[in-house]
XYZ file of C-alpha atoms in Angstrom:
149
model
C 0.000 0.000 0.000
C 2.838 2.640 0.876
C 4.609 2.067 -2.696
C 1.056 2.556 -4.649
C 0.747 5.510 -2.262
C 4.519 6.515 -3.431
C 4.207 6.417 -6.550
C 0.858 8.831 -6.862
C 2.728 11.366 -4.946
C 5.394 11.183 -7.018
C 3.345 11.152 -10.604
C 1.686 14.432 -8.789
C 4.978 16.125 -8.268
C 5.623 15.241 -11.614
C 2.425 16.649 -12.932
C 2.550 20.085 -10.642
C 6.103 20.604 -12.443
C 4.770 19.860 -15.926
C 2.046 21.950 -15.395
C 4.423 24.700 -14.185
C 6.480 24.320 -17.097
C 3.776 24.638 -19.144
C 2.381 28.156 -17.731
C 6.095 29.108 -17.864
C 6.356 28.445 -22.025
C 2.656 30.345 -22.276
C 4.380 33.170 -20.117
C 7.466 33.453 -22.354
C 5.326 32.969 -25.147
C 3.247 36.016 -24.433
C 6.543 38.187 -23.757
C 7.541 37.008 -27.195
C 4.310 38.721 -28.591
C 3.329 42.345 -29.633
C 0.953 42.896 -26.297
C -1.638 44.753 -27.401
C -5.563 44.696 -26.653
C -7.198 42.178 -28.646
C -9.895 44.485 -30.118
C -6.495 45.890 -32.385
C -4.598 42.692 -33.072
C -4.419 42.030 -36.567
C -5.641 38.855 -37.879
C -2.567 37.279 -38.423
C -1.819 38.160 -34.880
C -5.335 36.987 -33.812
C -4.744 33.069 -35.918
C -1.537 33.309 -34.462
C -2.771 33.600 -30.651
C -5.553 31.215 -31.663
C -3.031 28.465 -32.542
C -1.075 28.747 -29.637
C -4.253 28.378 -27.495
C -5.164 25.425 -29.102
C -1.382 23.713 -29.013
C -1.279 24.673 -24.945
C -5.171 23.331 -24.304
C -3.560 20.110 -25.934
C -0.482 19.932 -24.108
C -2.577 20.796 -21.293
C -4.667 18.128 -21.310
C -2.046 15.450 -22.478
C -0.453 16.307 -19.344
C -3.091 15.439 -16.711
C -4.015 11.993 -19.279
C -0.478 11.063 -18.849
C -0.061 11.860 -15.117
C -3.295 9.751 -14.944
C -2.220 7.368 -16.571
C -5.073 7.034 -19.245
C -4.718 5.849 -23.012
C -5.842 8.560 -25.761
C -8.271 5.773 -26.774
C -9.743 5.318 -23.356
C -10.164 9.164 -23.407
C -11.698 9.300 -27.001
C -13.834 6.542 -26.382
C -14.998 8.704 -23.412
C -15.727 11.785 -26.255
C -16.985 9.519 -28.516
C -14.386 10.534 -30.801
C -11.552 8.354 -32.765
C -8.270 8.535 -31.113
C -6.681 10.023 -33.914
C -9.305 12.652 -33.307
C -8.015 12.686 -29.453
C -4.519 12.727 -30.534
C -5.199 15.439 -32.704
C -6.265 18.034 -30.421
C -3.688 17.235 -28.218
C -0.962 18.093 -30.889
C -3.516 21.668 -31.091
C -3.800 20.916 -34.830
C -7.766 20.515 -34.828
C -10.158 23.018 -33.995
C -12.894 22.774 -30.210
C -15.498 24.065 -28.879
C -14.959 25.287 -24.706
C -17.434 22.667 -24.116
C -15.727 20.271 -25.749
C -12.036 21.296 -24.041
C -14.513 21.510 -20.985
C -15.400 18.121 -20.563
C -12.128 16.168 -21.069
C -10.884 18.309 -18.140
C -13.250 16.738 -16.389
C -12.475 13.508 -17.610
C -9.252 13.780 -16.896
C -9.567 15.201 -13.255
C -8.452 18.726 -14.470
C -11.788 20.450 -13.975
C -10.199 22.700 -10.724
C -7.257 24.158 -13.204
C -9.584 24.875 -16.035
C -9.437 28.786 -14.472
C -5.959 29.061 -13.365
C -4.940 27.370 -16.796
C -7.062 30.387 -18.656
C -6.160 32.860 -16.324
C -2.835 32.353 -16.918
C -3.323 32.042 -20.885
C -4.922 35.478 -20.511
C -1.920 36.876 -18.333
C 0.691 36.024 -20.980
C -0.998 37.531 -23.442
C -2.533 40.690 -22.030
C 0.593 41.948 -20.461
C -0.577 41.712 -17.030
C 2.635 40.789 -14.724
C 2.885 37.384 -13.721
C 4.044 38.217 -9.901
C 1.097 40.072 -9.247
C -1.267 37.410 -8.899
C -0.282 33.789 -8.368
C -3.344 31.709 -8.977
C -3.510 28.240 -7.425
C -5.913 25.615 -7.894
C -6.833 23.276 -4.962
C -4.457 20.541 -6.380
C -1.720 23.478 -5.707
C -0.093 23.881 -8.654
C 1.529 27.244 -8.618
C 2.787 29.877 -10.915
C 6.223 30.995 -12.014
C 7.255 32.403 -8.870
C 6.441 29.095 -6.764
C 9.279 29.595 -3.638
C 8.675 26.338 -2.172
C 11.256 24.308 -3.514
């Protein structure tokens, strides 16, 4: 029982880095990117913005399947999709609906980081600093400036 127990912590701490790492490549992203309101982006910069989204909801959500340990099958099956489908949107090269990116968080148990996952998004690419506001979910995943380790 104390190695099963083990080894969830540990695919947790694994998870709370990825996760980290992720927010950290949106973050650098976003400083990579003319920051201006969306109402005046252009719409190259607008497809541009819109294809990042889509590649960090993916890697996003291939995160928590992994760190749960769940086939892309299993988790299209649960869409009703195919798994190249699945695998698909996790690569962010086909297109979903917020419902749709909705629901596999909750399949996958990420349905508390939807918010701090968007809020972040949003953060990179409105300019807002990063330090400011550190949003954690309840599974305590932190931003950037995480001084616990």
């Amino acid at each position: 029982m104390g190695k099963v127990l083990d080894n969830q912590d540990q695919r947790f701490k694994s998870l709370n880095h990825s996760i980290r790492d992720l927010y950290l490549k949106m973050a650098l992203h976003g400083l990579e990117v003319r920051r201006e309101p969306v109402a005046t982006l252009s719409e190259e910069a607008l497809l541009k913005r819109a294809v990042f989204y889509r590649k960090m909801c993916g890697e996003f959500a291939q995160r928590f399947r992994t760190a749960r340990q769940l086939t892309p099958q299993y988790v299209a099956e649960l869409m009703d999709w195919t798994e190249e489908k699945y695998l698909s949107f996790e690569k962010g090269e086909s297109a979903f609906t917020d419902d749709q990116f909705s629901l596999i968080c909750r399949l996958l148990g990420a349905e508390e980081e939807i918010q701090v996952f968007l809020a972040n998004f949003e953060e990179a690419f409105n300019g807002q600093s990063l330090e400011k506001k550190a949003p954690v979910s309840s599974t305590e995943i932190r931003l950037i400036n995480d001084d616990t380790e």
